[in-house]
Amino acid sequence: MRVIFNESLKAVADDLDHMARNVRDAIHGAGQALLNADLDAAQTVIDNDAETDALSTSIVDQCVELLARQNPVATDLRVVVSTMRLAITFERMGDLARHIAESARRTYPDSPLPQEIVDTFAQMQQFLDVTADRLVTMLADRDTKVADQIIHDDDVLDDLHKKTLEFAQSEDFPGTNPQLINVVLIGRFMERLGDHAVSAARRVVFIVSGFDPSKEPDRDEGTDID
Amino acid sequence: MRVIFNESLKAVADDLDHMARNVRDAIHGAGQALLNADLDAAQTVIDNDAETDALSTSIVDQCVELLARQNPVATDLRVVVSTMRLAITFERMGDLARHIAESARRTYPDSPLPQEIVDTFAQMQQFLDVTADRLVTMLADRDTKVADQIIHDDDVLDDLHKKTLEFAQSEDFPGTNPQLINVVLIGRFMERLGDHAVSAARRVVFIVSGFDPSKEPDRDEGTDID
């Protein structure tokens, strides 16, 4: 039984790593689409999201199967339940990256954003690119140090997000209303990508250390319009 | 063992019903706050969200405990896993209702919305009020007819949401930029509340019938700026 369990768990962990790499690629691609008006990149992100969704469904199914057949307890159970939740979080991250890519496709060949705020979004994207790479490393190596970095650094993204909202609220906002809507929604999608990365990082800390991340305060604290 | 399992499952089902009632109250209260500038209602929604979060954590813990001690299979396993996922969905719905209440508190005693679009938001709220009541009934009675209604009717909310975005994009938008941001974000929060209700309804259909709702197309199809 133990051998079967470990083999099954290895298979589902491989799928989860695959999902994390997909999400990383989607985040990188969404940034290319957003900042470089790269239509191919946008389309690739949009097309590939279906595979990420399918992986999520498959991972949850495999976990349910493992629970039924192997009755894992203690650490093994923690890993299986956390794997399910990580898959659901990654699926959502894929959706958010797709939304950003869709925004870029919609306004192509123009940028969805007014020029004056592109630099702030480029900083947010740079942050998310690093976070996306960290997600993959964290998961492949079960590395809680990398997870801690993700959790610790998230304030940087929140501050940048606040800057974009202040810009959007200014009376002399230089763009059109559709651009203003893009600033607000794309900013929110990026902030939520950061929140989900933190939630994933907490879950990896939980898997490795047994410290329960769900007892931590909620990350979505409604800084949306602050 | 079977008796213990049924008793434990009954306890967690009661907590999930409790959570659904909390979410219903939060949705009703957020609507009061948004449409009637009701500061008390806003504050109540914001304050009560902590209890909803705590219930979610407790439900997931109880489900993990059940998986460890009782090794449920087949329908029982399906119910336990779906219960965990419903708790996570309800927690997110509580967050979204809180965000709407926070928007109303921020602009009190003024409305966060320009007068010209209030009627459309009132229609969205009316829709969500009905959906919130249906969620409670659906869950208490494991009623797939009510679940089907939630799934079927969601297009109405999406159409109203599109109307608010068209309004926000119009060149002669009559409000300030902060009001425009509120139209976009509150509209999105309400649309997401509808999406999560659909996801919860699919999960109840799955519990009762065994039909897997996760094989259905994703509900968050990026109609955000269409």
Coordinates of C-alpha atoms in Angstrom, one line a residue:
Chain A
M1 CA 0.0 0.0 0.0
R2 CA 2.7 2.4 1.0
V3 CA 4.5 2.0 -2.3
I4 CA 1.3 2.6 -4.3
F5 CA 0.6 5.6 -2.2
N6 CA 4.0 7.1 -2.8
E7 CA 3.8 6.4 -6.5
S8 CA 0.4 7.9 -6.8
L9 CA 1.5 11.0 -4.7
K10 CA 4.5 11.4 -6.9
A11 CA 2.3 11.4 -10.0
V12 CA 0.0 14.0 -8.6
A13 CA 3.0 16.1 -7.4
D14 CA 4.4 16.0 -11.0
D15 CA 1.0 17.3 -12.3
L16 CA 1.1 20.1 -9.7
D17 CA 4.6 21.1 -10.8
H18 CA 3.4 21.0 -14.4
M19 CA 0.5 23.3 -13.4
A20 CA 2.9 25.7 -11.6
R21 CA 5.0 25.9 -14.7
N22 CA 1.9 26.6 -16.8
V23 CA 0.9 29.4 -14.4
R24 CA 4.4 30.8 -14.5
D25 CA 4.3 30.9 -18.3
A26 CA 0.9 32.4 -18.3
I27 CA 2.1 35.2 -16.0
H28 CA 5.1 35.9 -18.2
G29 CA 3.0 35.8 -21.3
A30 CA 0.4 38.1 -19.9
G31 CA 3.1 40.6 -19.1
Q32 CA 4.5 40.4 -22.7
A33 CA 1.0 40.9 -24.0
L34 CA 0.3 43.8 -21.7
L35 CA 3.5 45.7 -21.9
N36 CA 4.7 44.9 -25.5
A37 CA 1.4 44.6 -27.3
D38 CA 2.4 41.1 -28.2
L39 CA -0.7 39.5 -29.7
D40 CA 0.9 36.0 -30.1
A41 CA 1.8 36.0 -26.4
A42 CA -1.8 37.0 -25.5
Q43 CA -3.3 34.3 -27.7
T44 CA -0.9 31.7 -26.3
V45 CA -1.9 32.5 -22.7
I46 CA -5.6 32.4 -23.7
D47 CA -5.3 29.1 -25.5
N48 CA -3.2 27.4 -22.9
D49 CA -5.5 28.1 -20.0
A50 CA -7.7 25.2 -21.0
E51 CA -4.8 22.8 -20.3
T52 CA -4.3 24.4 -16.9
D53 CA -8.0 24.0 -16.1
A54 CA -7.9 20.3 -17.2
L55 CA -4.8 19.7 -15.0
S56 CA -6.7 21.2 -12.0
T57 CA -9.6 18.8 -12.5
S58 CA -7.3 15.9 -12.9
I59 CA -5.3 16.7 -9.8
V60 CA -8.5 17.0 -7.7
D61 CA -9.8 13.7 -9.1
Q62 CA -6.5 12.0 -8.3
C63 CA -6.5 13.3 -4.8
V64 CA -10.1 12.1 -4.2
E65 CA -9.0 8.7 -5.5
L66 CA -6.0 8.7 -3.2
L67 CA -8.3 9.6 -0.2
A68 CA -10.7 6.8 -1.1
R69 CA -8.2 4.0 -1.8
Q70 CA -5.3 4.8 0.6
N71 CA -6.9 6.5 3.6
P72 CA -3.8 8.7 4.2
V73 CA -3.5 10.2 7.7
A74 CA -1.2 12.8 9.4
T75 CA 1.3 14.3 7.0
D76 CA 0.2 12.3 4.0
L77 CA -3.4 13.6 4.5
R78 CA -2.2 17.1 4.9
V79 CA -0.3 16.8 1.6
V80 CA -3.2 15.4 -0.3
V81 CA -5.7 18.1 0.9
S82 CA -3.2 20.9 0.4
T83 CA -2.5 19.6 -3.1
M84 CA -6.1 19.9 -4.0
R85 CA -6.3 23.4 -2.7
L86 CA -3.1 24.4 -4.5
A87 CA -4.5 23.1 -7.8
I88 CA -7.6 25.2 -7.3
T89 CA -5.5 28.3 -6.5
F90 CA -3.3 27.7 -9.6
E91 CA -6.4 27.3 -11.8
R92 CA -7.6 30.7 -10.5
M93 CA -4.2 32.3 -11.2
G94 CA -4.4 30.9 -14.8
D95 CA -7.8 32.6 -15.1
L96 CA -6.4 35.9 -13.9
A97 CA -3.4 35.8 -16.3
R98 CA -5.9 35.0 -19.1
H99 CA -8.0 38.1 -18.2
I100 CA -4.9 40.3 -18.5
A101 CA -4.1 38.7 -21.9
E102 CA -7.7 39.2 -23.0
S103 CA -7.5 42.9 -22.1
A104 CA -4.3 43.3 -24.2
R105 CA -5.9 41.4 -27.1
R106 CA -9.0 43.6 -27.0
T107 CA -7.1 46.9 -27.5
Y108 CA -4.4 45.5 -29.8
P109 CA -2.3 47.1 -31.4
D110 CA -2.9 49.8 -28.8
S111 CA -1.9 49.3 -25.2
P112 CA -4.9 48.9 -22.8
L113 CA -3.2 51.4 -20.5
P114 CA -2.4 55.1 -20.8
Q115 CA 1.3 55.7 -21.3
E116 CA 1.7 57.7 -18.0
I117 CA 1.0 54.6 -15.9
V118 CA 2.8 51.9 -17.9
D119 CA 6.0 52.2 -15.9
T120 CA 4.1 51.3 -12.6
F121 CA 2.5 48.3 -14.3
A122 CA 5.9 47.2 -15.6
Q123 CA 7.1 47.2 -12.0
M124 CA 4.1 45.2 -10.9
Q125 CA 4.8 42.8 -13.8
Q126 CA 8.5 42.5 -12.9
F127 CA 7.4 41.6 -9.3
L128 CA 4.9 39.0 -10.6
D129 CA 7.6 37.5 -13.0
V130 CA 9.9 37.0 -10.0
T131 CA 7.0 35.6 -7.9
A132 CA 6.0 33.2 -10.8
D133 CA 9.6 31.8 -10.9
R134 CA 9.6 31.5 -7.2
L135 CA 6.3 29.5 -7.2
V136 CA 7.9 26.9 -9.5
T137 CA 11.0 26.6 -7.4
M138 CA 9.1 26.6 -4.1
L139 CA 6.9 23.8 -5.3
A140 CA 9.6 21.6 -7.0
D141 CA 11.9 21.8 -4.0
R142 CA 9.3 22.2 -1.2
D143 CA 11.4 25.2 -0.3
T144 CA 9.9 27.1 2.6
K145 CA 12.6 29.8 2.4
V146 CA 11.3 30.7 -1.1
A147 CA 7.7 30.5 0.2
D148 CA 8.6 33.0 3.0
Q149 CA 10.0 35.4 0.4
I150 CA 6.8 35.3 -1.5
I151 CA 4.8 35.9 1.7
H152 CA 7.1 38.6 2.9
D153 CA 7.4 40.6 -0.3
D154 CA 3.7 40.9 -1.2
D155 CA 3.4 44.4 0.3
V156 CA 5.5 45.7 -2.6
L157 CA 2.8 44.7 -5.0
D158 CA 0.1 46.1 -2.8
D159 CA 1.9 49.5 -2.7
L160 CA 2.3 49.5 -6.5
H161 CA -1.4 48.6 -6.9
K162 CA -2.4 51.5 -4.6
K163 CA -0.3 53.8 -6.9
T164 CA -2.3 52.7 -9.9
L165 CA -5.6 53.4 -8.1
E166 CA -4.5 56.8 -7.0
F167 CA -3.6 57.5 -10.6
A168 CA -7.0 56.3 -11.7
Q169 CA -8.8 58.5 -9.2
S170 CA -6.9 61.7 -10.1
E171 CA -9.1 64.4 -11.6
D172 CA -6.6 65.0 -14.4
F173 CA -6.5 61.3 -15.4
P174 CA -5.0 61.6 -18.9
G175 CA -6.8 58.7 -20.6
T176 CA -10.2 57.6 -21.9
N177 CA -12.8 55.8 -19.7
P178 CA -12.1 52.4 -21.2
Q179 CA -8.4 53.0 -20.3
L180 CA -9.4 53.9 -16.8
I181 CA -11.4 50.7 -16.5
N182 CA -8.4 48.8 -17.7
V183 CA -6.1 50.4 -15.1
V184 CA -8.6 49.4 -12.4
L185 CA -9.4 45.8 -13.6
I186 CA -5.9 44.8 -14.7
G187 CA -4.5 46.3 -11.5
R188 CA -6.9 44.2 -9.5
F189 CA -6.1 41.0 -11.5
M190 CA -2.4 41.6 -10.8
E191 CA -3.0 42.3 -7.1
R192 CA -5.1 39.1 -6.9
L193 CA -2.3 37.1 -8.6
G194 CA -0.1 38.2 -5.8
D195 CA -2.7 37.3 -3.1
H196 CA -3.0 33.8 -4.6
A197 CA 0.7 33.4 -4.7
V198 CA 0.9 34.2 -1.0
S199 CA -1.9 31.7 -0.3
A200 CA 0.0 29.0 -2.3
A201 CA 3.2 29.9 -0.4
R202 CA 1.4 29.5 3.0
R203 CA 0.1 26.2 1.9
V204 CA 3.5 24.9 1.0
V205 CA 4.8 26.1 4.4
F206 CA 1.9 24.1 5.9
I207 CA 2.8 21.0 4.0
V208 CA 6.4 21.1 5.0
S209 CA 6.1 22.4 8.6
G210 CA 2.6 21.6 9.7
F211 CA 2.0 25.2 10.6
D212 CA -1.6 26.0 9.4
P213 CA -1.6 28.9 7.0
S214 CA -5.4 29.1 7.1
K215 CA -5.2 30.6 10.6
E216 CA -3.3 33.5 9.1
P217 CA -5.3 36.7 8.4
D218 CA -7.1 36.8 5.1
R219 CA -4.9 38.3 2.3
D220 CA -7.7 40.0 0.5
E221 CA -8.2 42.9 2.9
G222 CA -10.0 45.2 0.6
T223 CA -7.3 47.7 -0.2
D224 CA -9.0 47.9 -3.6
I225 CA -9.9 51.5 -3.5
D226 CA -7.7 52.8 -0.7
Chain B
M1 CA -18.1 3.9 13.1
R2 CA -21.0 4.6 10.8
V3 CA -22.9 6.3 13.6
I4 CA -19.9 8.5 14.5
F5 CA -19.5 9.3 10.8
N6 CA -23.1 10.4 10.4
E7 CA -23.0 12.5 13.5
S8 CA -19.8 14.2 12.5
L9 CA -21.1 14.8 9.0
K10 CA -24.3 16.3 10.5
A11 CA -22.2 18.7 12.6
V12 CA -20.2 19.9 9.7
A13 CA -23.4 20.2 7.5
D14 CA -24.9 22.4 10.2
D15 CA -21.9 24.6 10.2
L16 CA -22.1 24.8 6.4
D17 CA -25.8 25.8 6.7
H18 CA -24.7 28.4 9.2
M19 CA -22.1 29.7 6.8
A20 CA -24.7 29.9 4.0
R21 CA -27.0 32.0 6.2
N22 CA -24.1 34.3 7.1
V23 CA -23.3 34.8 3.4
R24 CA -27.0 35.4 2.7
D25 CA -27.1 38.1 5.4
A26 CA -23.8 39.6 4.2
I27 CA -25.3 39.9 0.6
H28 CA -28.5 41.4 1.9
G29 CA -26.5 43.8 4.2
A30 CA -24.1 44.8 1.4
G31 CA -27.1 45.7 -0.7
Q32 CA -28.6 47.9 2.1
A33 CA -25.3 49.6 2.5
L34 CA -24.8 50.2 -1.2
L35 CA -28.3 51.3 -2.2
N36 CA -29.6 53.0 1.0
A37 CA -26.3 54.5 2.4
D38 CA -26.9 52.4 5.5
L39 CA -23.8 52.7 7.5
D40 CA -24.9 50.3 10.3
A41 CA -25.6 47.6 7.7
A42 CA -22.1 48.2 6.1
Q43 CA -20.4 47.9 9.5
T44 CA -22.3 44.7 10.4
V45 CA -21.3 43.0 7.2
I46 CA -17.7 44.0 7.7
D47 CA -17.7 42.9 11.4
N48 CA -19.4 39.6 10.8
D49 CA -17.1 38.5 8.0
A50 CA -14.6 37.3 10.7
E51 CA -17.1 34.7 11.9
T52 CA -17.7 33.5 8.4
D53 CA -13.9 33.1 7.9
A54 CA -13.6 31.2 11.2
L55 CA -16.5 28.9 10.2
S56 CA -14.7 28.1 6.9
T57 CA -11.5 27.2 8.7
S58 CA -13.4 25.1 11.2
I59 CA -15.3 23.2 8.4
V60 CA -12.1 22.4 6.5
D61 CA -10.5 21.2 9.8
Q62 CA -13.6 19.0 10.6
C63 CA -13.5 17.5 7.0
V64 CA -9.8 16.7 7.3
E65 CA -10.5 15.0 10.6
L66 CA -13.3 13.0 9.1
L67 CA -11.1 11.9 6.2
A68 CA -8.4 10.8 8.7
R69 CA -10.6 9.0 11.1
Q70 CA -13.4 7.6 9.1
N71 CA -11.9 6.9 5.6
P72 CA -15.2 7.7 3.8
V73 CA -15.5 6.3 0.3
A74 CA -18.0 6.8 -2.6
T75 CA -20.8 9.2 -1.9
D76 CA -19.6 10.0 1.6
L77 CA -16.2 11.0 0.3
R78 CA -17.8 13.1 -2.4
V79 CA -19.8 14.9 0.3
V80 CA -16.8 15.6 2.5
V81 CA -14.6 16.9 -0.3
S82 CA -17.5 19.0 -1.7
T83 CA -18.2 20.4 1.8
M84 CA -14.6 21.6 2.0
R85 CA -14.9 23.3 -1.4
L86 CA -18.3 24.9 -0.6
A87 CA -16.8 26.3 2.6
I88 CA -14.0 27.9 0.6
T89 CA -16.5 29.3 -1.9
F90 CA -18.7 30.8 0.8
E91 CA -15.7 32.3 2.5
R92 CA -14.9 34.1 -0.8
M93 CA -18.5 35.2 -1.1
G94 CA -18.3 36.8 2.3
D95 CA -15.1 38.6 1.3
L96 CA -16.9 40.0 -1.8
A97 CA -19.9 41.2 0.2
R98 CA -17.5 42.8 2.6
H99 CA -15.8 44.7 -0.2
I100 CA -19.1 46.1 -1.4
A101 CA -19.9 47.2 2.2
E102 CA -16.5 48.8 2.5
S103 CA -17.1 50.8 -0.7
A104 CA -20.3 52.1 0.7
R105 CA -18.7 52.9 4.1
R106 CA -15.9 54.8 2.3
T107 CA -18.2 57.2 0.5
Y108 CA -20.8 57.6 3.3
P109 CA -23.1 59.5 3.4
D110 CA -22.8 59.7 -0.3
S111 CA -23.5 56.8 -2.6
P112 CA -20.4 55.2 -4.1
L113 CA -22.3 55.2 -7.5
P114 CA -23.6 58.0 -9.8
Q115 CA -27.3 58.3 -9.6
E116 CA -27.8 57.4 -13.3
I117 CA -26.6 53.8 -12.8
V118 CA -28.2 53.1 -9.4
D119 CA -31.2 51.4 -10.9
T120 CA -29.1 48.8 -12.7
F121 CA -27.2 48.1 -9.6
A122 CA -30.5 47.8 -7.7
Q123 CA -31.5 45.1 -10.3
M124 CA -28.3 43.3 -9.7
Q125 CA -28.8 43.4 -6.0
Q126 CA -32.4 42.2 -6.3
F127 CA -31.0 39.3 -8.3
L128 CA -28.3 38.5 -5.7
D129 CA -30.9 38.8 -2.9
V130 CA -32.9 36.1 -4.5
T131 CA -29.8 34.0 -5.2
A132 CA -28.7 34.3 -1.6
D133 CA -32.0 33.1 -0.4
R134 CA -31.8 30.2 -2.9
L135 CA -28.4 29.3 -1.6
V136 CA -29.7 28.7 1.9
T137 CA -32.7 26.7 0.7
M138 CA -30.6 24.7 -1.7
L139 CA -28.1 23.7 1.0
A140 CA -30.6 23.0 3.8
D141 CA -32.8 20.8 1.5
R142 CA -30.1 19.5 -0.8
D143 CA -32.5 20.8 -3.5
T144 CA -31.1 20.4 -7.0
K145 CA -34.1 22.1 -8.5
V146 CA -33.1 25.3 -6.7
A147 CA -29.5 24.7 -7.7
D148 CA -30.6 24.4 -11.3
Q149 CA -32.4 27.7 -11.0
I150 CA -29.2 29.4 -9.7
I151 CA -27.2 27.9 -12.6
H152 CA -29.8 28.8 -15.2
D153 CA -30.5 32.4 -14.2
D154 CA -26.9 33.6 -13.9
D155 CA -27.0 35.1 -17.5
V156 CA -29.4 37.8 -16.2
L157 CA -26.7 39.0 -13.8
D158 CA -24.0 38.9 -16.5
D159 CA -26.2 41.0 -18.8
L160 CA -26.8 43.6 -16.1
H161 CA -23.1 43.7 -15.3
K162 CA -22.3 44.3 -19.0
K163 CA -24.7 47.3 -18.9
T164 CA -22.8 48.8 -16.0
L165 CA -19.5 48.4 -18.0
E166 CA -21.0 50.0 -21.1
F167 CA -22.2 52.9 -18.9
A168 CA -18.7 53.2 -17.4
Q169 CA -17.1 53.3 -20.8
S170 CA -19.4 55.9 -22.3
E171 CA -17.6 59.2 -23.2
D172 CA -20.3 61.2 -21.4
F173 CA -20.0 59.3 -18.1
P174 CA -21.6 61.7 -15.7
G175 CA -19.6 61.0 -12.5
T176 CA -16.2 61.4 -11.0
N177 CA -13.3 59.0 -11.6
P178 CA -13.7 57.6 -8.1
Q179 CA -17.3 56.9 -8.9
L180 CA -16.3 55.3 -12.2
I181 CA -13.8 53.0 -10.3
N182 CA -16.7 52.1 -7.9
V183 CA -19.0 51.2 -10.8
V184 CA -16.3 48.9 -12.2
L185 CA -15.2 47.2 -9.0
I186 CA -18.5 46.9 -7.3
G187 CA -19.9 45.6 -10.5
R188 CA -17.2 43.0 -10.7
F189 CA -17.7 42.0 -7.0
M190 CA -21.4 41.4 -7.7
E191 CA -20.7 39.5 -10.9
R192 CA -18.2 37.3 -9.0
L193 CA -20.8 36.7 -6.2
G194 CA -23.0 35.3 -9.0
D195 CA -20.2 33.1 -10.4
H196 CA -19.5 31.7 -6.9
A197 CA -23.2 31.0 -6.4
V198 CA -23.2 29.0 -9.6
S199 CA -20.1 27.1 -8.6
A200 CA -21.7 26.3 -5.2
A201 CA -24.9 25.2 -7.0
R202 CA -22.9 22.9 -9.3
R203 CA -21.3 21.4 -6.3
V204 CA -24.6 20.6 -4.6
V205 CA -25.8 19.0 -7.8
F206 CA -22.6 16.9 -7.7
I207 CA -23.2 15.9 -4.1
V208 CA -26.8 14.8 -4.8
S209 CA -26.5 13.3 -8.3
G210 CA -22.9 12.4 -8.7
F211 CA -22.6 14.5 -11.8
D212 CA -19.3 16.3 -11.7
P213 CA -19.7 20.0 -12.0
S214 CA -15.9 20.6 -12.3
K215 CA -16.2 19.2 -15.9
E216 CA -18.4 22.1 -16.8
P217 CA -16.9 25.1 -18.5
D218 CA -15.4 27.7 -16.2
R219 CA -17.8 30.4 -15.2
D220 CA -15.3 33.3 -15.1
E221 CA -15.1 33.7 -18.8
G222 CA -13.7 37.2 -18.8
T223 CA -16.7 39.2 -19.8
D224 CA -15.2 41.9 -17.7
I225 CA -14.8 44.6 -20.3
D226 CA -16.9 43.2 -23.1

